[in-house]
Every structure is written in C-alpha cells, then in structure tokens.
Amino acid sequence: MPLSRALAVLCGVLLCASGLFAVSGDFCDSSLCQNGGTCLISQDNDVYCLCPEGFTGLVCSETEKGPCSPNPCYNDGKCQVTENTQRGDIFTQYICQCSLGYSGTHCEISTSSPKATYPGQAIAEVLKKKLSGASFPPVNETIYYNLEGDYLSTTAVPIPVPNPGLSNSLASSCTSTLGMEGGAIANSQISASSVYVGFLGVQRWGPELARLHSSGLVNAWTASDYDSKPWIQVNLLRKMRVSGVITQGASRAGRAEYLKTFKVAYSLDGLKFKFIQNASGSGDKVFWGNMDNNGLKVNMFSPSLEAQYIRLYPVSCYRACTLRFELLGCELNGCSEPLGLKNNSIPDSHMTASSTYKTWNLRAFGWYPHYGRLDMQGKINAWTAQSNSNKEWLQVDLCTQRHVTGIITQGARDFGQVQYVASYKVAHSNDGVEWTIYKEQGTDKVFLGNSDNNSHKKNIFETPIVARYVRVLPVSWHKRITLRLELLGC
Ligand SMILES: *[C@@H]1O[C@H](CO)[C@@H](O)[C@H](O)[C@H]1NC(C)=O
Ligand SMILES: *[C@@H]1O[C@H](CO)[C@@H](O)[C@H](O)[C@H]1NC(C)=O
Ligand SMILES: *[C@@H]1O[C@H](CO)[C@@H](O)[C@H](O)[C@H]1NC(C)=O
Ligand SMILES: *[C@@H]1O[C@H](CO)[C@@H](O)[C@H](O)[C@H]1NC(C)=O
C-alpha cells in the first residue's frame, strides 16, 4: 500500500535523524497517526498506528461506522462521536449538536422562545455574578440544583441519612468494586451530559475525574451550571450485574459540593434507559446522596441491575452537582473473578517468562516472573524482560483448564523510571507446547495496554479463552517490558 510505504519512508527519515526512535517495539512520532493513534515500530522497523477504538485504517483516519450513521439527530443536528466507546458491534456514545432553535438530546425540542435558554437562568446569573467576585466573598446562599428544572436559592439543609452498613452490604456476594477508583474502568468509558469548566477554562471538572477518592485540586466531575438535566454515565463494556453505588462529593475553592439526592438509570444499549423504580413501583426511586465533601454514602440496589450502562442523574445538589463514585457489582455469569495472581493463590512456580531482567545483573535484583502480580508492592514489584524484543513473554499456568474472560495489566517503576507494556497479544495453550494467539475477526488481537506506572488497564475477551496456560506477548512498550498482571475468569 502506498500509504504505508510513505509512512515507512517518513519514519525512516525520522530514524536517520534521531537514534531516539531506533528501538523496535518502541514508540515513534505519534503525529504520524491521526485521531490519537499511537505510533509503534515493529521488530522489522515497520511503522504502524495502533488506533483508539472507533478509528481504523493505516493512520487511524477512518472512522468506524458508529452511532452517527445513520444520523440519530433530528432537525439537521450534527452527530458527533464522543469517545472510545465502541465495543464489538455495540455503539453508543454520541452527541447531537443542534442547529439554532433546537435542543434536546436528539435536537427534537424546538426552542422557539429565545428568552429563557434554560430554566432558572435569571437566578443563576445573579448567583454567578456574586460567585465570580475575585475575592470570593463568603456567600451564605447555596445553589439548590433541582433537576425538575429550577435553580432555587436556599440555605443548605443537610439531610440526615441513616447509612446502611457498608460491611453488611459488602458481606453479600456480587459487591466487587467495578473499577472507578482502581482504574479498571477507563476514562473513555465514562461520559457525562456536560462538564463544568472553571477558572478561565483552565480547570475542567470532567467525568473521567469522578472516581471515588480521586485527589488533587480538580478531583471530581461537576455538571455545567447550564445543564438542567445532568447525568454521568459508565459504559461497563458488557452486560454486568450492578448491585450498588458509593457516592462522594468534593471541594471546589475550599467549599463542599455534592449530590444530595439522585436517581439511577440503566441500559443495555446506551440508548434506552430505565430508572430504578421506588418501592411502590409508581415512580423513579430517589436515592439519598452525600452530606459533605468527603464522606461516603453507599446505596445498594434491590434487586440488582443487569446492565451495560449505568447513569446517575443528580436530583438535588449542594452548591453544584459534583461527584466522585464507585460502582459495585460482578459479572452476570459470575465469570470474571480474579484467578489468583494478585492474591497469590497461583503459586510462584506457575509464573514463568522468556527471560528476566536483573538490575546490575545481580540475581538478588531480578525482576522475576512471579513478581508480575497485579498491585505487587516493593522495590522490585513486577516482571521485566531481559531484552526489548517481541520474542519475550510472560506465562501463567492456571493449574487446570479455566475460562478466562479478561485480563488486567499494570506497569511499574524502576528507580523512578516508568516502564510498561503499551500493547500486547495474548496466546493460550492446553499443553504449554502448542500455542494459539487470541484472535478477533480473524486477526491476532492487539490489546491496548498501559500508559503509566500504576493504572490498571482491563481488557475483555469477546470470546472467553478456555485454557490452562495463558501468555502475554508484548507488542510495544515504554523503556523496558514490564508487567503486573491479573487474569479474570472462572
Ligand atoms: C451566614 O452564615 C453564618 C453561619 O451559619 C451566620 O452566622 C450568618 O449570620 C449568616 N449571614 C447571613 C448574611 O445570613
Ligand atoms: C413512588 O413515586 C411516585 C411518583 O413520584 C410517588 O407518588 C409514590 O408515593 C412513590 N412511592 C414510594 C413508596 O416512595
Ligand atoms: C484468591 O482468589 C481466588 C479466586 O477469586 C479465590 O478462590 C481464593 O479463595 C483466593 N485466595 C485467597 C488466599 O484469598
Ligand atoms: C507512578 O504512579 C504513582 C501512583 O499512581 C504516581 O503517584 C507517580 O507519580 C507515578 N510516577 C511517575 C514517575 O509517573
């Protein structure tokens, strides 16, 4: 293909110009790839782009047929794919950019009266003026954000909420944390109706920050003031059982903001959502939320939900709809339990590798395969391959044939140097001799791996692997091939 040759030539120039890129399996200049694709150099110095989900083609320039075709937006609304939320044949996330005079998710509402662009605008603008004073004068009013449509100026009345015992709830099964806090839920799986951007556009309180216990100055999701029906959504990538939610507020400019009450909606396709109903079944259930910026509130769903998409809809908020949260649940078929790398139930001897990197060549400082367990701690806390080559692999012997439905990878740090596997393939075997590389749509599947020293990156096998031995085959990496790993299945 002429395009790939052009790329190769271009990269050849880069290689000549700079020895920096000369390591195979390493990164090249990602500006060669469009739409956020990652440029990789393969073993034989070929260049290719690892495209984010939703994009395809040699340089990630082609959009995969997604939620926007056919156009779901009415009245000439422009459909825009929001982020990497495609999985298999399931497409979901898009936004309709409405032409003038229309609004609504699908631009179905005609807003012929231009004076009130959103409910409660007048009050909101007065408050905004007050709040935008440079010195932030203490303001006793709080914005009570009422999703039925109105901003009301009121004083905060903390709602006394009996907290259902976390320990009791968690004693039952199906209450694993689904990965908001741990990172197994990727940023691209989290989306929201709107985002608050503060301090002259510098602080973006985006949905990807809505992770329980997230820290920093900007550490939560906040809905835009102009959003009269905000929501935040998690795409779990496949149907799961969701048994509850833990919510937490946050502080902005030193003052608490949180959801006082909220509703929960769920969906299988990301398009049709249902709200959890109240006890009498005659209306949406309203859950009690938080009372301060940091406390945790647990709400369990009874019965639990079977859904791929979960949305939290704030109903009333203290100062602003600001949220950090975690979802609780499990796989539907109960087949995505950790298979025992993190908790050591798979013994050290069952973890092997093509080679082991030893710091200063000392045996005592070997980054052995059995260190390659998720969340391993210590100075040496991961497996590192001796060489930077895609001949390297890390192998797990599961003792017996198991269903393997997913994999979580993690990088590590060696004396401050961040190291990780950025993409990889997976092979499996029943005898440890004959290996089959996991394929999707007939080609070897390259999984997107890590991009830092600590986050969990979870990938799911569309077709579960049934095997005794599983190998991770690094395709690209940063600095050295370094892995911490968990396999999921049953
Ligand atoms: C603001 O709140 C403080 C503490 O609740 C109270 O003492 C004060 O009187 C209030 N100020 C106004 C202007 O309402
Ligand atoms: C359920 O919601 C409906 C509609 O809001 C309300 O009339 C009804 O009282 C609620 N029932 C319970 C048990 O909360
Ligand atoms: C480790 O995890 C496996 C699978 O979830 C479980 O069966 C086993 O009991 C756990 N072992 C320990 C020691 O916690
Ligand atoms: C490695 O990960 C930790 C934990 O997320 C983070 O605090 C640290 O900054 C990271 N180190 C580097 C060098 O990126």
Coordinates of C-alpha atoms and ligand atoms in Angstrom, one line a residue:
M1 CA 0.0 0.0 0.0
P2 CA 1.4 3.4 -1.0
L3 CA 0.3 5.0 2.2
S4 CA 2.1 2.5 4.4
R5 CA 5.2 2.9 2.3
A6 CA 5.0 6.6 2.6
L7 CA 4.8 6.2 6.3
A8 CA 7.7 3.9 6.4
V9 CA 9.8 6.3 4.4
L10 CA 8.8 9.2 6.6
C11 CA 9.7 7.2 9.7
G12 CA 12.9 6.1 8.0
V13 CA 13.8 9.8 7.8
L14 CA 13.0 10.1 11.5
L15 CA 15.1 7.1 12.3
C16 CA 18.0 8.5 10.5
A17 CA 17.5 11.9 12.0
S18 CA 17.3 10.6 15.5
G19 CA 18.6 7.5 17.1
L20 CA 16.0 8.0 19.8
F21 CA 13.4 6.1 17.8
A22 CA 15.6 3.3 16.8
V23 CA 14.4 0.7 19.3
S24 CA 12.0 -1.7 17.8
G25 CA 8.8 -2.2 19.7
D26 CA 9.1 1.3 20.9
F27 CA 7.1 4.4 20.1
C28 CA 7.5 6.6 17.1
D29 CA 6.2 10.1 16.5
S30 CA 2.5 9.8 17.1
S31 CA 1.7 12.8 15.0
L32 CA 2.1 10.3 12.1
C33 CA -1.2 8.8 13.4
Q34 CA -4.4 10.7 13.4
N35 CA -7.1 10.8 16.0
G36 CA -4.9 9.9 18.9
G37 CA -3.4 6.8 17.4
T38 CA -0.2 5.5 18.9
C39 CA 2.7 5.1 16.5
L40 CA 4.7 1.9 17.0
I41 CA 7.8 0.5 15.5
S42 CA 7.6 -3.2 15.0
Q43 CA 10.5 -5.7 15.1
D44 CA 11.4 -5.2 11.5
N45 CA 11.2 -1.4 11.8
D46 CA 7.9 -1.2 10.2
V47 CA 5.7 1.5 11.4
Y48 CA 2.1 1.1 12.3
C49 CA -0.6 3.0 14.1
L50 CA -2.5 1.5 17.0
C51 CA -5.8 3.2 16.6
P52 CA -8.1 4.1 19.5
E53 CA -11.4 2.4 19.4
G54 CA -13.7 3.9 16.9
F55 CA -10.9 4.6 14.4
T56 CA -9.3 2.4 11.9
G57 CA -7.2 2.5 8.8
L58 CA -3.4 2.8 8.4
V59 CA -3.1 6.1 10.1
C60 CA -6.4 5.9 12.1
S61 CA -8.0 8.4 9.7
E62 CA -11.1 6.3 9.1
T63 CA -14.0 6.4 11.4
E64 CA -15.5 3.0 12.1
K65 CA -19.2 3.0 11.3
G66 CA -20.6 4.2 14.6
P67 CA -23.5 5.7 16.4
C68 CA -23.7 8.5 13.9
S69 CA -24.6 6.5 10.9
P70 CA -27.4 6.8 10.3
N71 CA -27.7 10.2 11.9
P72 CA -29.8 9.9 15.0
C73 CA -30.1 13.7 15.4
Y74 CA -33.2 15.5 14.2
N75 CA -33.6 18.9 12.7
D76 CA -30.2 18.9 11.0
G77 CA -28.4 18.3 14.2
K78 CA -24.8 17.3 13.7
C79 CA -23.9 13.9 15.3
Q80 CA -20.5 13.7 16.9
V81 CA -19.0 10.5 18.3
T82 CA -17.7 11.4 21.7
E83 CA -15.1 9.0 22.7
N84 CA -13.8 5.5 22.6
T85 CA -17.0 3.8 23.5
Q86 CA -17.3 1.2 20.8
R87 CA -17.2 -2.4 21.6
G88 CA -17.8 -5.1 19.1
D89 CA -20.9 -4.3 17.3
I90 CA -22.3 -2.1 20.0
F91 CA -22.0 1.6 19.5
T92 CA -23.4 4.1 21.9
Q93 CA -21.9 7.4 22.7
Y94 CA -22.5 10.4 20.6
I95 CA -23.8 13.9 21.0
C96 CA -26.1 15.9 18.8
Q97 CA -25.0 19.4 18.1
C98 CA -28.3 21.1 17.4
S99 CA -28.8 23.8 14.9
L100 CA -30.1 27.1 16.1
G101 CA -33.6 26.9 17.6
Y102 CA -33.4 23.3 18.6
S103 CA -32.4 21.5 21.8
G104 CA -32.7 18.1 23.5
T105 CA -30.6 15.0 23.3
H106 CA -31.6 14.5 19.7
C107 CA -32.5 18.1 18.9
E108 CA -36.1 17.1 19.0
I109 CA -37.2 20.1 21.0
S110 CA -37.9 23.4 19.3
T111 CA -36.8 26.3 21.4
S112 CA -38.8 28.9 19.6
S113 CA -38.9 31.3 22.6
P114 CA -35.3 32.5 22.8
K115 CA -35.5 34.4 26.1
A116 CA -35.1 31.6 28.6
T117 CA -32.4 29.3 27.2
Y118 CA -32.6 27.2 30.3
P119 CA -34.8 27.2 33.4
G120 CA -33.9 29.4 36.3
Q121 CA -31.4 31.4 34.2
A122 CA -32.1 34.7 35.9
I123 CA -31.4 33.4 39.4
A124 CA -28.3 31.5 38.2
E125 CA -26.9 34.6 36.6
V126 CA -27.3 36.6 39.8
L127 CA -25.5 33.9 41.7
K128 CA -22.8 33.6 39.2
K129 CA -22.1 37.3 39.4
K130 CA -21.8 37.0 43.2
L131 CA -19.6 34.0 43.0
S132 CA -17.3 35.4 40.3
G133 CA -16.1 38.2 42.6
A134 CA -12.3 37.8 42.6
S135 CA -12.1 37.6 46.4
F136 CA -14.9 35.0 46.7
P137 CA -16.8 36.8 49.3
P138 CA -18.5 34.4 51.7
V139 CA -21.9 33.7 50.3
N140 CA -24.4 32.1 52.5
E141 CA -26.7 31.1 49.8
T142 CA -26.3 27.8 48.3
I143 CA -27.5 26.7 44.9
Y144 CA -30.1 24.1 45.4
Y145 CA -30.0 22.5 42.0
N146 CA -33.3 21.0 41.3
L147 CA -33.4 18.8 38.3
E148 CA -37.0 19.2 37.7
G149 CA -35.8 22.4 36.2
D150 CA -35.2 25.2 38.7
Y151 CA -32.3 26.8 40.5
L152 CA -33.5 27.8 43.9
S153 CA -31.7 29.9 46.3
T154 CA -31.9 28.3 49.7
T155 CA -29.8 27.5 52.7
A156 CA -28.4 24.1 52.8
V157 CA -30.3 21.6 54.9
P158 CA -28.2 18.6 55.4
I159 CA -30.4 15.6 55.1
P160 CA -29.9 13.2 58.0
V161 CA -29.4 9.9 56.3
P162 CA -29.0 6.6 58.0
N163 CA -26.1 5.0 56.3
P164 CA -26.8 1.4 55.5
G165 CA -24.0 -0.7 57.0
L166 CA -21.3 -0.9 54.4
S167 CA -20.0 -4.0 56.0
N168 CA -23.3 -5.8 55.9
S169 CA -23.9 -5.0 52.3
L170 CA -20.5 -6.0 51.3
A171 CA -20.8 -9.2 53.1
S172 CA -23.1 -10.4 50.4
S173 CA -21.6 -11.6 47.1
C174 CA -21.5 -9.5 43.9
T175 CA -20.1 -6.4 45.6
S176 CA -16.8 -6.1 43.9
T177 CA -15.8 -2.6 43.1
L178 CA -16.1 -2.3 39.3
G179 CA -13.1 -0.1 38.8
M180 CA -13.9 3.6 39.1
E181 CA -11.4 4.0 41.9
G182 CA -9.0 1.3 40.8
G183 CA -8.9 2.4 37.2
A184 CA -10.3 -0.8 35.6
I185 CA -13.0 1.4 34.2
A186 CA -11.1 3.5 31.6
N187 CA -11.6 7.3 31.2
S188 CA -13.1 6.5 27.8
Q189 CA -15.9 4.5 29.5
I190 CA -17.1 7.5 31.5
S191 CA -19.1 10.3 29.9
A192 CA -21.4 13.0 31.1
S193 CA -24.1 15.3 29.8
S194 CA -21.9 18.3 30.5
V195 CA -18.8 19.5 32.2
Y196 CA -18.1 22.5 34.4
V197 CA -15.0 24.4 33.3
G198 CA -13.8 26.9 35.9
F199 CA -11.0 29.4 36.3
L200 CA -11.0 30.9 32.8
G201 CA -11.2 27.5 31.2
V202 CA -8.2 26.0 33.0
Q203 CA -10.0 23.7 35.4
R204 CA -12.0 21.1 33.7
W205 CA -14.2 19.1 36.1
G206 CA -14.5 16.2 33.6
P207 CA -16.4 12.9 34.0
E208 CA -13.1 11.0 34.0
L209 CA -12.3 12.6 37.3
A210 CA -15.4 11.2 39.0
R211 CA -13.5 8.4 40.7
L212 CA -14.0 7.6 44.4
H213 CA -11.2 9.2 46.5
S214 CA -9.8 10.9 43.4
S215 CA -7.4 13.6 44.7
G216 CA -5.9 16.9 43.6
L217 CA -7.2 20.4 43.1
V218 CA -9.6 19.4 40.4
N219 CA -10.7 15.9 41.5
A220 CA -14.3 15.2 40.6
W221 CA -16.9 15.6 37.9
T222 CA -19.1 18.7 38.1
A223 CA -22.0 19.3 35.7
S224 CA -22.2 22.6 33.9
D225 CA -24.3 25.2 35.5
Y226 CA -26.3 25.4 32.3
D227 CA -27.2 21.8 32.3
S228 CA -30.7 21.4 33.6
K229 CA -30.7 17.6 33.4
P230 CA -27.2 16.5 34.1
W231 CA -26.1 12.9 34.1
I232 CA -22.9 10.9 34.3
Q233 CA -22.6 7.5 32.7
V234 CA -20.4 4.5 32.9
N235 CA -20.2 2.0 30.0
L236 CA -19.2 -1.3 31.5
L237 CA -18.4 -2.6 28.0
R238 CA -20.7 -5.6 28.5
K239 CA -23.7 -6.6 30.5
M240 CA -22.9 -6.9 34.1
R241 CA -24.7 -7.2 37.4
V242 CA -24.6 -3.9 39.3
S243 CA -25.6 -4.1 42.9
G244 CA -24.9 -0.7 44.3
V245 CA -23.1 2.7 44.2
I246 CA -20.9 4.6 46.6
T247 CA -21.0 8.3 46.2
Q248 CA -18.8 11.1 47.4
G249 CA -18.7 14.8 47.0
A250 CA -15.7 17.1 46.6
S251 CA -14.5 20.6 47.4
R252 CA -14.1 23.4 45.0
A253 CA -12.4 26.6 46.1
G254 CA -12.4 25.2 49.6
R255 CA -16.2 24.6 49.7
A256 CA -18.1 21.4 49.7
E257 CA -20.2 20.4 46.7
Y258 CA -22.2 17.2 46.4
L259 CA -25.3 15.5 45.3
K260 CA -27.9 15.5 48.0
T261 CA -30.2 13.2 46.1
F262 CA -30.0 11.4 42.7
K263 CA -31.7 8.8 40.5
V264 CA -30.1 5.8 38.8
A265 CA -30.9 4.8 35.3
Y266 CA -29.6 1.8 33.4
S267 CA -29.5 0.5 29.9
L268 CA -28.4 -2.4 27.8
D269 CA -27.7 -0.5 24.6
G270 CA -26.8 3.0 25.8
L271 CA -29.9 4.4 24.1
K272 CA -32.9 3.3 26.0
F273 CA -32.6 4.0 29.7
K274 CA -34.8 2.9 32.6
F275 CA -34.8 4.4 36.0
I276 CA -34.8 2.3 39.1
Q277 CA -38.3 2.4 40.5
N278 CA -39.4 3.2 44.0
A279 CA -40.9 0.7 46.4
S280 CA -44.4 1.2 45.1
G281 CA -43.2 0.9 41.6
S282 CA -45.1 4.0 40.6
G283 CA -42.2 6.4 40.2
D284 CA -38.4 6.8 39.9
K285 CA -36.6 6.0 43.1
V286 CA -34.7 8.9 44.6
F287 CA -31.6 7.9 46.4
W288 CA -30.1 9.9 49.3
G289 CA -26.6 11.2 48.4
N290 CA -24.0 12.9 50.5
M291 CA -23.9 15.4 53.2
D292 CA -20.4 16.8 52.9
N293 CA -17.4 16.9 50.6
N294 CA -15.7 13.7 51.6
G295 CA -18.0 11.2 53.3
L296 CA -19.0 8.1 51.5
K297 CA -22.6 7.1 51.0
V298 CA -23.5 3.6 50.0
N299 CA -26.7 2.7 48.2
M300 CA -27.5 -0.9 47.3
F301 CA -29.9 -1.7 44.5
S302 CA -32.5 -4.2 45.4
P303 CA -32.9 -6.1 43.2
S304 CA -29.5 -5.6 41.5
L305 CA -29.4 -4.4 37.9
E306 CA -28.4 -6.3 34.8
A307 CA -27.0 -3.6 32.5
Q308 CA -24.1 -2.4 30.4
Y309 CA -24.6 1.3 31.0
I310 CA -25.3 3.0 34.4
R311 CA -26.2 6.6 34.7
L312 CA -26.5 8.7 37.8
Y313 CA -28.9 11.6 37.5
P314 CA -28.4 14.3 40.2
V315 CA -31.8 15.4 41.5
S316 CA -30.7 18.0 44.0
C317 CA -27.2 19.3 44.6
Y318 CA -25.5 21.3 47.3
R319 CA -23.8 24.3 45.5
A320 CA -23.1 22.2 42.4
C321 CA -23.6 18.7 41.1
T322 CA -20.2 17.5 42.0
L323 CA -19.5 13.8 42.3
R324 CA -17.0 11.1 42.8
F325 CA -18.3 7.5 42.8
E326 CA -17.7 3.8 42.6
L327 CA -20.0 1.1 41.3
L328 CA -20.4 -2.3 43.0
G329 CA -21.3 -5.5 41.2
C330 CA -20.0 -8.6 39.5
E331 CA -20.1 -10.4 36.2
L332 CA -23.5 -11.7 35.2
N333 CA -22.4 -15.2 34.7
G334 CA -20.1 -14.9 37.7
C335 CA -17.1 -15.5 35.4
S336 CA -14.8 -12.7 36.0
E337 CA -13.2 -13.3 39.3
P338 CA -9.5 -12.7 39.7
L339 CA -7.9 -16.1 39.0
G340 CA -5.3 -15.7 41.8
L341 CA -2.3 -13.7 40.7
K342 CA -2.9 -10.8 43.0
N343 CA -3.9 -12.9 45.9
N344 CA -1.1 -15.4 45.5
S345 CA -3.4 -18.4 45.1
I346 CA -1.5 -19.2 41.9
P347 CA 2.0 -20.2 43.2
D348 CA 5.2 -18.5 42.1
S349 CA 6.3 -21.6 40.2
H350 CA 3.3 -21.3 37.9
M351 CA 4.5 -17.9 36.6
T352 CA 7.3 -18.2 34.0
A353 CA 8.7 -16.0 31.4
S354 CA 11.0 -15.9 28.4
S355 CA 13.7 -14.1 30.4
T356 CA 14.3 -12.0 33.4
Y357 CA 15.9 -8.6 33.7
K358 CA 18.3 -8.2 36.6
T359 CA 19.4 -4.9 37.9
W360 CA 23.2 -4.7 37.8
N361 CA 23.0 -8.3 36.7
L362 CA 22.5 -9.4 40.2
R363 CA 20.3 -12.4 40.9
A364 CA 19.1 -10.8 44.1
F365 CA 17.8 -7.9 42.0
G366 CA 15.9 -10.0 39.4
W367 CA 12.6 -8.8 38.1
Y368 CA 11.3 -12.4 38.2
P369 CA 8.0 -13.6 36.6
H370 CA 6.4 -14.3 39.9
Y371 CA 6.7 -10.6 40.7
G372 CA 4.3 -9.9 37.8
R373 CA 1.2 -9.9 40.0
L374 CA -1.3 -7.1 39.9
D375 CA -0.6 -4.4 42.6
M376 CA 2.6 -6.1 43.7
Q377 CA 4.5 -3.8 46.1
G378 CA 8.2 -3.4 46.9
K379 CA 11.3 -2.1 45.2
I380 CA 11.2 -4.9 42.7
N381 CA 7.5 -5.3 42.1
A382 CA 7.0 -6.6 38.5
W383 CA 8.3 -8.9 35.9
T384 CA 10.7 -7.3 33.5
A385 CA 12.1 -9.0 30.4
Q386 CA 15.8 -9.1 29.8
S387 CA 15.5 -7.7 26.3
N388 CA 13.3 -5.3 24.5
S389 CA 12.0 -7.7 21.9
N390 CA 8.7 -9.0 20.9
K391 CA 10.0 -12.5 21.4
E392 CA 9.5 -12.0 25.1
W393 CA 6.5 -13.3 27.0
L394 CA 5.1 -13.8 30.5
Q395 CA 3.2 -17.1 31.1
V396 CA 0.7 -18.1 33.7
D397 CA -0.1 -21.8 34.4
L398 CA -3.7 -21.9 35.8
C399 CA -3.2 -25.5 37.0
T400 CA -6.3 -26.7 35.2
Q401 CA -8.3 -25.6 32.2
R402 CA -10.1 -22.4 33.1
H403 CA -12.5 -19.9 31.4
V404 CA -10.5 -16.7 31.0
T405 CA -12.8 -13.8 30.3
G406 CA -10.5 -10.8 30.8
I407 CA -7.1 -9.5 31.7
I408 CA -5.8 -6.6 33.7
T409 CA -2.3 -5.2 33.2
Q410 CA -0.2 -2.7 35.0
G411 CA 3.2 -1.2 34.6
A412 CA 5.8 -0.4 37.3
R413 CA 8.7 1.9 38.1
D414 CA 12.4 1.1 38.4
F415 CA 14.3 3.8 40.2
G416 CA 11.8 6.3 39.1
Q417 CA 11.8 5.2 35.5
V418 CA 8.3 4.4 34.3
Q419 CA 8.1 1.2 32.4
Y420 CA 5.1 -0.6 30.9
V421 CA 3.7 -2.7 28.1
A422 CA 1.7 -0.4 25.8
S423 CA 0.2 -3.1 23.7
Y424 CA 0.2 -6.8 23.6
K425 CA -1.3 -10.0 22.2
V426 CA -2.5 -13.0 24.2
A427 CA -1.7 -16.6 23.5
H428 CA -3.2 -19.7 25.1
S429 CA -2.4 -23.4 25.3
N430 CA -3.5 -26.5 27.0
D431 CA -0.2 -28.3 27.0
G432 CA 2.3 -25.5 27.1
V433 CA 3.6 -26.5 23.7
E434 CA 1.1 -25.7 21.1
W435 CA 0.0 -22.0 21.3
T436 CA -2.9 -20.2 19.8
I437 CA -2.9 -16.5 19.5
Y438 CA -6.2 -15.0 20.6
K439 CA -8.0 -13.5 17.6
E440 CA -10.9 -11.3 16.9
Q441 CA -12.5 -11.0 13.5
G442 CA -9.9 -13.4 12.2
T443 CA -6.8 -11.5 13.0
D444 CA -4.5 -11.5 16.0
K445 CA -6.0 -9.1 18.5
V446 CA -3.6 -6.4 19.7
F447 CA -4.8 -5.2 23.1
L448 CA -4.1 -1.6 24.2
G449 CA -2.1 -1.9 27.4
N450 CA -0.8 0.6 29.9
S451 CA 0.4 4.2 29.6
D452 CA 1.8 4.8 33.1
N453 CA 3.4 3.1 36.0
N454 CA 0.4 2.3 38.1
S455 CA -3.1 2.3 36.5
H456 CA -5.0 -0.9 35.8
K457 CA -5.9 -1.5 32.2
K458 CA -8.6 -4.1 31.8
N459 CA -9.3 -5.8 28.5
I460 CA -12.1 -8.3 27.9
F461 CA -12.1 -11.3 25.6
E462 CA -15.1 -11.2 23.3
T463 CA -14.9 -14.9 23.2
P464 CA -13.6 -16.3 26.5
I465 CA -10.4 -18.3 26.3
V466 CA -10.7 -21.8 27.7
A467 CA -7.2 -23.0 28.5
R468 CA -4.7 -23.9 31.2
Y469 CA -1.8 -21.7 30.0
V470 CA -2.0 -18.1 29.1
R471 CA 0.8 -15.9 27.7
V472 CA 1.1 -12.2 27.3
L473 CA 3.1 -11.3 24.2
P474 CA 4.3 -7.7 24.4
V475 CA 4.0 -5.8 21.1
S476 CA 5.1 -2.4 22.2
W477 CA 6.4 -1.0 25.4
H478 CA 7.9 2.0 27.1
K479 CA 11.5 1.8 28.3
R480 CA 11.5 -1.9 29.3
I481 CA 8.9 -4.7 29.0
T482 CA 7.4 -4.6 32.5
L483 CA 4.2 -6.2 33.6
R484 CA 2.0 -6.8 36.6
L485 CA -1.0 -8.9 35.7
E486 CA -4.3 -10.4 36.8
L487 CA -6.4 -12.8 34.8
L488 CA -10.2 -12.8 35.2
G489 CA -12.4 -15.7 34.7
C490 CA -13.8 -18.8 36.4
Ligands
LIG1 C1 -24.1 33.3 57.2 O1 -24.0 32.1 58.0 C2 -23.4 32.3 59.3 C3 -23.2 30.9 59.9 O2 -24.2 30.0 59.6 C4 -24.4 33.1 60.1 O3 -23.8 33.3 61.4 C5 -24.5 34.4 59.4 O4 -25.5 35.2 60.2 C6 -25.0 34.3 58.0 N1 -25.0 35.5 57.3 C7 -26.0 36.0 56.6 C8 -25.8 37.3 56.0 O5 -27.1 35.4 56.6
LIG2 C1 -43.1 6.5 44.1 O1 -43.1 7.6 43.2 C2 -44.4 8.1 42.9 C3 -44.2 9.2 41.9 O2 -43.3 10.2 42.3 C4 -45.0 8.6 44.3 O3 -46.3 9.1 44.0 C5 -45.0 7.5 45.3 O4 -45.5 8.0 46.5 C6 -43.7 6.9 45.4 N1 -43.8 5.7 46.3 C7 -42.9 5.5 47.3 C8 -43.1 4.2 48.1 O5 -42.0 6.2 47.5
LIG3 C1 -7.9 -15.9 45.7 O1 -8.8 -15.7 44.7 C2 -9.5 -16.9 44.3 C3 -10.3 -16.5 43.1 O2 -11.1 -15.3 43.3 C4 -10.3 -17.5 45.4 O3 -10.9 -18.7 45.0 C5 -9.3 -17.8 46.5 O4 -10.0 -18.3 47.7 C6 -8.5 -16.6 46.9 N1 -7.4 -17.0 47.8 C7 -7.1 -16.3 48.9 C8 -6.0 -16.9 49.7 O5 -7.6 -15.3 49.2
LIG4 C1 3.7 6.3 39.3 O1 2.4 6.1 39.9 C2 2.1 6.7 41.1 C3 0.8 6.3 41.6 O2 -0.3 6.5 40.6 C4 2.1 8.2 40.9 O3 1.9 8.9 42.1 C5 3.5 8.6 40.4 O4 3.5 10.0 40.1 C6 3.9 7.8 39.1 N1 5.3 8.1 38.8 C7 5.7 8.6 37.7 C8 7.1 8.8 37.6 O5 4.9 8.9 36.8

